[in-house]
Amino acid sequence: MKRRLLLSTGLASQYFWVYQALDIIVRFDILLGLFNLIPVWPLDGGTILLNLVSRQTAWRLRPLFSQYGIFILIAIIFLGGPYLGRLTNVIYGFLVG
């Protein structure tokens, strides 16, 4: 159900806590999906990245990701967190309306 329809019917004001809970769940789910696609090896984005490059490049990147992947991931979380939040809001606006 589109958010505009929910707001126009008055259900959002009547069941505000349900609306808030669903809003948080959807935003968190989008953020988790985006986070999982970060191209670092322990996440699915790393597997996708290694499948997109040539076998030789993937063979060279695999030890690098396994050794430094967690540090790269921590750096991306701290440096790219605001960008993930903005991207989450854009996708949320597109999906929910």
Short mmCIF file of N, CA, C and O in Angstrom, two decimals:
data_model
loop_
_atom_site.label_atom_id
_atom_site.label_comp_id
_atom_site.label_asym_id
_atom_site.label_seq_id
_atom_site.Cartn_x
_atom_site.Cartn_y
_atom_site.Cartn_z
N MET A 1 0.85 -1.17 0.00
CA MET A 1 0.00 0.00 0.00
C MET A 1 0.90 1.24 0.00
O MET A 1 1.84 1.33 0.77
N LYS A 2 0.65 2.15 -0.89
CA LYS A 2 1.44 3.37 -0.98
C LYS A 2 1.25 4.20 0.28
O LYS A 2 0.21 4.18 0.93
N ARG A 3 2.29 4.93 0.63
CA ARG A 3 2.26 5.74 1.84
C ARG A 3 1.20 6.84 1.74
O ARG A 3 0.53 7.15 2.71
N ARG A 4 1.03 7.42 0.54
CA ARG A 4 0.03 8.47 0.38
C ARG A 4 -1.38 7.94 0.66
O ARG A 4 -2.19 8.61 1.29
N LEU A 5 -1.65 6.73 0.20
CA LEU A 5 -2.96 6.13 0.44
C LEU A 5 -3.16 5.87 1.93
O LEU A 5 -4.24 6.12 2.47
N LEU A 6 -2.12 5.40 2.57
CA LEU A 6 -2.20 5.14 4.00
C LEU A 6 -2.43 6.42 4.79
O LEU A 6 -3.24 6.45 5.72
N LEU A 7 -1.77 7.48 4.38
CA LEU A 7 -1.95 8.76 5.08
C LEU A 7 -3.32 9.37 4.80
O LEU A 7 -3.92 9.98 5.68
N SER A 8 -3.83 9.22 3.57
CA SER A 8 -5.12 9.83 3.24
C SER A 8 -6.29 9.13 3.92
O SER A 8 -7.32 9.74 4.18
N THR A 9 -6.15 7.84 4.21
CA THR A 9 -7.24 7.11 4.86
C THR A 9 -7.27 7.33 6.37
O THR A 9 -8.26 7.00 7.01
N GLY A 10 -6.20 7.87 6.91
CA GLY A 10 -6.17 8.10 8.35
C GLY A 10 -5.67 6.91 9.15
O GLY A 10 -5.62 6.95 10.36
N LEU A 11 -5.30 5.84 8.47
CA LEU A 11 -4.81 4.66 9.18
C LEU A 11 -3.46 4.91 9.84
O LEU A 11 -3.16 4.33 10.87
N ALA A 12 -2.66 5.79 9.23
CA ALA A 12 -1.35 6.07 9.81
C ALA A 12 -1.49 6.77 11.16
O ALA A 12 -0.70 6.53 12.08
N SER A 13 -2.49 7.64 11.30
CA SER A 13 -2.66 8.31 12.58
C SER A 13 -3.34 7.40 13.60
O SER A 13 -3.10 7.51 14.79
N GLN A 14 -4.17 6.49 13.11
CA GLN A 14 -4.87 5.59 14.01
C GLN A 14 -3.93 4.49 14.53
O GLN A 14 -4.00 4.11 15.69
N TYR A 15 -3.08 3.99 13.65
CA TYR A 15 -2.13 2.93 14.02
C TYR A 15 -0.71 3.43 13.80
O TYR A 15 0.08 2.85 13.05
N PHE A 16 -0.37 4.52 14.47
CA PHE A 16 0.91 5.17 14.25
C PHE A 16 2.08 4.26 14.60
O PHE A 16 3.08 4.24 13.90
N TRP A 17 1.98 3.51 15.65
CA TRP A 17 3.08 2.65 16.07
C TRP A 17 3.32 1.54 15.06
O TRP A 17 4.46 1.14 14.83
N VAL A 18 2.27 1.05 14.40
CA VAL A 18 2.45 0.02 13.37
C VAL A 18 3.14 0.64 12.16
O VAL A 18 4.06 0.06 11.57
N TYR A 19 2.70 1.85 11.80
CA TYR A 19 3.31 2.56 10.67
C TYR A 19 4.79 2.81 10.94
O TYR A 19 5.63 2.59 10.07
N GLN A 20 5.14 3.24 12.12
CA GLN A 20 6.53 3.51 12.48
C GLN A 20 7.36 2.22 12.45
O GLN A 20 8.48 2.22 11.98
N ALA A 21 6.81 1.14 13.00
CA ALA A 21 7.54 -0.13 13.02
C ALA A 21 7.79 -0.63 11.61
O ALA A 21 8.90 -1.08 11.29
N LEU A 22 6.78 -0.57 10.75
CA LEU A 22 6.96 -1.01 9.37
C LEU A 22 7.95 -0.12 8.62
O LEU A 22 8.74 -0.60 7.81
N ASP A 23 7.91 1.16 8.89
CA ASP A 23 8.84 2.10 8.27
C ASP A 23 10.28 1.75 8.65
O ASP A 23 11.16 1.69 7.79
N ILE A 24 10.52 1.48 9.91
CA ILE A 24 11.86 1.13 10.38
C ILE A 24 12.30 -0.20 9.78
O ILE A 24 13.46 -0.35 9.36
N ILE A 25 11.42 -1.18 9.71
CA ILE A 25 11.76 -2.48 9.17
C ILE A 25 12.14 -2.37 7.70
O ILE A 25 13.14 -2.95 7.25
N VAL A 26 11.38 -1.61 6.92
CA VAL A 26 11.67 -1.46 5.50
C VAL A 26 13.00 -0.73 5.30
O VAL A 26 13.83 -1.14 4.49
N ARG A 27 13.23 0.34 6.04
CA ARG A 27 14.49 1.08 5.91
C ARG A 27 15.68 0.21 6.30
O ARG A 27 16.72 0.23 5.64
N PHE A 28 15.55 -0.55 7.37
CA PHE A 28 16.64 -1.41 7.80
C PHE A 28 16.92 -2.51 6.79
O PHE A 28 18.07 -2.86 6.53
N ASP A 29 15.87 -3.05 6.19
CA ASP A 29 16.03 -4.10 5.20
C ASP A 29 16.75 -3.58 3.95
O ASP A 29 17.62 -4.25 3.40
N ILE A 30 16.40 -2.37 3.51
CA ILE A 30 17.08 -1.77 2.37
C ILE A 30 18.55 -1.52 2.70
O ILE A 30 19.45 -1.82 1.90
N LEU A 31 18.82 -0.99 3.89
CA LEU A 31 20.19 -0.73 4.30
C LEU A 31 21.00 -2.02 4.38
O LEU A 31 22.15 -2.07 3.95
N LEU A 32 20.41 -3.06 4.90
CA LEU A 32 21.09 -4.34 5.00
C LEU A 32 21.40 -4.91 3.62
O LEU A 32 22.48 -5.46 3.38
N GLY A 33 20.46 -4.78 2.69
CA GLY A 33 20.70 -5.24 1.33
C GLY A 33 21.81 -4.47 0.65
O GLY A 33 22.66 -5.06 -0.03
N LEU A 34 21.85 -3.15 0.83
CA LEU A 34 22.92 -2.35 0.26
C LEU A 34 24.27 -2.68 0.91
O LEU A 34 25.28 -2.78 0.23
N PHE A 35 24.25 -2.86 2.21
CA PHE A 35 25.48 -3.20 2.92
C PHE A 35 26.04 -4.53 2.44
O PHE A 35 27.24 -4.69 2.28
N ASN A 36 25.17 -5.47 2.17
CA ASN A 36 25.60 -6.79 1.74
C ASN A 36 26.21 -6.76 0.34
O ASN A 36 26.99 -7.63 -0.01
N LEU A 37 25.89 -5.75 -0.46
CA LEU A 37 26.43 -5.64 -1.81
C LEU A 37 27.74 -4.85 -1.88
O LEU A 37 28.26 -4.62 -2.97
N ILE A 38 28.28 -4.44 -0.74
CA ILE A 38 29.59 -3.77 -0.74
C ILE A 38 30.62 -4.76 -1.27
O ILE A 38 30.67 -5.91 -0.82
N PRO A 39 31.45 -4.34 -2.24
CA PRO A 39 32.37 -5.29 -2.88
C PRO A 39 33.61 -5.64 -2.05
O PRO A 39 34.73 -5.34 -2.41
N VAL A 40 33.39 -6.25 -0.92
CA VAL A 40 34.46 -6.77 -0.08
C VAL A 40 34.17 -8.24 0.14
O VAL A 40 33.02 -8.64 0.29
N TRP A 41 35.21 -9.07 0.21
CA TRP A 41 35.03 -10.50 0.12
C TRP A 41 34.07 -11.16 1.10
O TRP A 41 33.27 -11.98 0.68
N PRO A 42 34.06 -10.85 2.38
CA PRO A 42 33.14 -11.62 3.23
C PRO A 42 31.67 -11.40 2.88
O PRO A 42 30.82 -12.20 3.23
N LEU A 43 31.37 -10.33 2.16
CA LEU A 43 29.99 -10.03 1.79
C LEU A 43 29.71 -10.55 0.38
O LEU A 43 30.62 -10.91 -0.35
N ASP A 44 28.44 -10.56 -0.01
CA ASP A 44 28.07 -11.06 -1.32
C ASP A 44 28.61 -10.19 -2.44
O ASP A 44 28.86 -10.67 -3.55
N GLY A 45 28.79 -8.91 -2.19
CA GLY A 45 29.35 -8.02 -3.20
C GLY A 45 30.76 -8.43 -3.60
O GLY A 45 31.17 -8.27 -4.75
N GLY A 46 31.54 -8.96 -2.67
CA GLY A 46 32.88 -9.45 -2.99
C GLY A 46 32.85 -10.64 -3.91
O GLY A 46 33.66 -10.76 -4.83
N THR A 47 31.91 -11.53 -3.68
CA THR A 47 31.74 -12.70 -4.56
C THR A 47 31.32 -12.25 -5.96
O THR A 47 31.82 -12.76 -6.96
N ILE A 48 30.41 -11.29 -6.02
CA ILE A 48 29.98 -10.76 -7.31
C ILE A 48 31.15 -10.09 -8.02
O ILE A 48 31.37 -10.30 -9.22
N LEU A 49 31.95 -9.32 -7.29
CA LEU A 49 33.11 -8.66 -7.87
C LEU A 49 34.10 -9.67 -8.42
O LEU A 49 34.61 -9.50 -9.53
N LEU A 50 34.39 -10.71 -7.66
CA LEU A 50 35.34 -11.72 -8.13
C LEU A 50 34.81 -12.48 -9.34
O LEU A 50 35.59 -12.97 -10.15
N ASN A 51 33.51 -12.60 -9.49
CA ASN A 51 32.95 -13.25 -10.66
C ASN A 51 32.93 -12.35 -11.88
O ASN A 51 32.84 -12.83 -13.01
N LEU A 52 33.01 -11.03 -11.69
CA LEU A 52 32.98 -10.10 -12.81
C LEU A 52 34.36 -9.87 -13.43
O LEU A 52 34.45 -9.49 -14.58
N VAL A 53 35.42 -10.07 -12.67
CA VAL A 53 36.77 -9.86 -13.20
C VAL A 53 37.31 -11.17 -13.77
O VAL A 53 36.71 -12.23 -13.59
N SER A 54 38.43 -11.09 -14.45
CA SER A 54 39.02 -12.30 -15.04
C SER A 54 39.50 -13.24 -13.94
O SER A 54 39.67 -12.85 -12.78
N ARG A 55 39.72 -14.47 -14.32
CA ARG A 55 40.16 -15.47 -13.32
C ARG A 55 41.50 -15.11 -12.71
O ARG A 55 41.73 -15.32 -11.53
N GLN A 56 42.41 -14.59 -13.52
CA GLN A 56 43.73 -14.22 -13.00
C GLN A 56 43.62 -13.08 -11.99
O GLN A 56 44.25 -13.13 -10.93
N THR A 57 42.81 -12.10 -12.31
CA THR A 57 42.62 -10.98 -11.38
C THR A 57 41.93 -11.46 -10.11
O THR A 57 42.29 -11.06 -9.01
N ALA A 58 40.94 -12.32 -10.26
CA ALA A 58 40.24 -12.85 -9.09
C ALA A 58 41.19 -13.67 -8.22
O ALA A 58 41.12 -13.60 -6.99
N TRP A 59 42.08 -14.40 -8.85
CA TRP A 59 43.04 -15.22 -8.11
C TRP A 59 44.00 -14.33 -7.33
O TRP A 59 44.45 -14.68 -6.25
N ARG A 60 44.32 -13.13 -7.87
CA ARG A 60 45.20 -12.20 -7.17
C ARG A 60 44.44 -11.43 -6.08
O ARG A 60 45.02 -11.07 -5.06
N LEU A 61 43.16 -11.16 -6.31
CA LEU A 61 42.38 -10.39 -5.33
C LEU A 61 41.92 -11.21 -4.14
O LEU A 61 41.72 -10.68 -3.05
N ARG A 62 41.74 -12.50 -4.34
CA ARG A 62 41.21 -13.36 -3.28
C ARG A 62 42.07 -13.31 -2.00
O ARG A 62 41.53 -13.12 -0.90
N PRO A 63 43.41 -13.48 -2.08
CA PRO A 63 44.20 -13.39 -0.84
C PRO A 63 44.17 -11.98 -0.21
O PRO A 63 44.16 -11.85 1.01
N LEU A 64 44.13 -10.96 -1.07
CA LEU A 64 44.05 -9.60 -0.56
C LEU A 64 42.76 -9.38 0.21
O LEU A 64 42.77 -8.81 1.31
N PHE A 65 41.64 -9.83 -0.34
CA PHE A 65 40.35 -9.69 0.34
C PHE A 65 40.31 -10.51 1.62
O PHE A 65 39.76 -10.06 2.62
N SER A 66 40.85 -11.72 1.59
CA SER A 66 40.78 -12.54 2.79
C SER A 66 41.66 -11.99 3.90
O SER A 66 41.35 -12.14 5.07
N GLN A 67 42.77 -11.33 3.54
CA GLN A 67 43.67 -10.79 4.55
C GLN A 67 43.22 -9.42 5.04
O GLN A 67 43.26 -9.13 6.24
N TYR A 68 42.80 -8.54 4.12
CA TYR A 68 42.50 -7.16 4.50
C TYR A 68 41.02 -6.81 4.36
O TYR A 68 40.64 -5.66 4.58
N GLY A 69 40.19 -7.77 4.03
CA GLY A 69 38.78 -7.51 3.78
C GLY A 69 38.05 -6.88 4.96
O GLY A 69 37.26 -5.95 4.78
N ILE A 70 38.32 -7.35 6.16
CA ILE A 70 37.62 -6.83 7.32
C ILE A 70 38.02 -5.38 7.60
O ILE A 70 37.19 -4.56 7.99
N PHE A 71 39.28 -5.02 7.34
CA PHE A 71 39.74 -3.65 7.54
C PHE A 71 39.13 -2.72 6.49
O PHE A 71 38.75 -1.59 6.79
N ILE A 72 39.06 -3.22 5.26
CA ILE A 72 38.41 -2.44 4.19
C ILE A 72 36.94 -2.23 4.53
O ILE A 72 36.40 -1.14 4.36
N LEU A 73 36.32 -3.26 5.04
CA LEU A 73 34.91 -3.17 5.42
C LEU A 73 34.68 -2.15 6.53
O LEU A 73 33.74 -1.34 6.47
N ILE A 74 35.52 -2.16 7.54
CA ILE A 74 35.40 -1.19 8.63
C ILE A 74 35.60 0.23 8.12
O ILE A 74 34.87 1.15 8.50
N ALA A 75 36.57 0.42 7.22
CA ALA A 75 36.80 1.75 6.64
C ALA A 75 35.60 2.20 5.83
O ALA A 75 35.20 3.37 5.90
N ILE A 76 35.01 1.30 5.07
CA ILE A 76 33.82 1.65 4.28
C ILE A 76 32.66 2.01 5.19
O ILE A 76 31.90 2.94 4.90
N ILE A 77 32.51 1.31 6.29
CA ILE A 77 31.42 1.60 7.22
C ILE A 77 31.57 3.01 7.79
O ILE A 77 30.62 3.79 7.83
N PHE A 78 32.79 3.36 8.22
CA PHE A 78 32.98 4.66 8.84
C PHE A 78 33.01 5.81 7.83
O PHE A 78 32.52 6.89 8.10
N LEU A 79 33.60 5.57 6.67
CA LEU A 79 33.72 6.64 5.68
C LEU A 79 32.51 6.72 4.76
O LEU A 79 32.18 7.79 4.26
N GLY A 80 31.85 5.59 4.50
CA GLY A 80 30.75 5.59 3.56
C GLY A 80 29.38 5.49 4.19
O GLY A 80 28.38 5.38 3.48
N GLY A 81 29.30 5.53 5.50
CA GLY A 81 28.02 5.42 6.19
C GLY A 81 26.99 6.45 5.78
O GLY A 81 25.84 6.11 5.50
N PRO A 82 27.38 7.73 5.71
CA PRO A 82 26.39 8.75 5.28
C PRO A 82 25.88 8.52 3.86
O PRO A 82 24.72 8.77 3.56
N TYR A 83 26.74 8.01 2.99
CA TYR A 83 26.32 7.76 1.61
C TYR A 83 25.33 6.60 1.54
O TYR A 83 24.39 6.62 0.76
N LEU A 84 25.57 5.57 2.38
CA LEU A 84 24.62 4.46 2.43
C LEU A 84 23.26 4.93 2.95
O LEU A 84 22.23 4.48 2.49
N GLY A 85 23.29 5.84 3.92
CA GLY A 85 22.04 6.38 4.44
C GLY A 85 21.27 7.16 3.40
O GLY A 85 20.05 7.02 3.27
N ARG A 86 21.98 7.98 2.62
CA ARG A 86 21.31 8.74 1.56
C ARG A 86 20.75 7.83 0.49
O ARG A 86 19.64 8.03 0.01
N LEU A 87 21.55 6.83 0.10
CA LEU A 87 21.08 5.88 -0.91
C LEU A 87 19.88 5.08 -0.41
O LEU A 87 18.94 4.81 -1.16
N THR A 88 19.88 4.75 0.87
CA THR A 88 18.74 4.07 1.46
C THR A 88 17.49 4.93 1.37
O THR A 88 16.41 4.44 1.03
N ASN A 89 17.61 6.22 1.65
CA ASN A 89 16.46 7.12 1.57
C ASN A 89 15.94 7.26 0.15
O ASN A 89 14.72 7.32 -0.07
N VAL A 90 16.84 7.27 -0.83
CA VAL A 90 16.41 7.36 -2.23
C VAL A 90 15.65 6.11 -2.64
O VAL A 90 14.56 6.18 -3.24
N ILE A 91 16.18 4.96 -2.30
CA ILE A 91 15.51 3.70 -2.65
C ILE A 91 14.20 3.57 -1.90
O ILE A 91 13.20 3.12 -2.46
N TYR A 92 14.17 3.97 -0.64
CA TYR A 92 12.93 3.93 0.14
C TYR A 92 11.86 4.82 -0.49
O TYR A 92 10.71 4.43 -0.61
N GLY A 93 12.26 6.02 -0.91
CA GLY A 93 11.32 6.92 -1.55
C GLY A 93 10.78 6.35 -2.86
O GLY A 93 9.62 6.52 -3.21
N PHE A 94 11.65 5.65 -3.59
CA PHE A 94 11.21 5.03 -4.84
C PHE A 94 10.26 3.87 -4.60
O PHE A 94 9.26 3.74 -5.29
N LEU A 95 10.55 3.04 -3.60
CA LEU A 95 9.72 1.86 -3.35
C LEU A 95 8.41 2.19 -2.65
O LEU A 95 7.36 1.65 -2.98
N VAL A 96 8.47 3.06 -1.67
CA VAL A 96 7.29 3.33 -0.85
C VAL A 96 6.45 4.47 -1.42
O VAL A 96 5.24 4.44 -1.36
N GLY A 97 7.10 5.48 -1.97
CA GLY A 97 6.35 6.55 -2.61
C GLY A 97 6.22 7.79 -1.84
O GLY A 97 6.26 8.16 -0.82
#
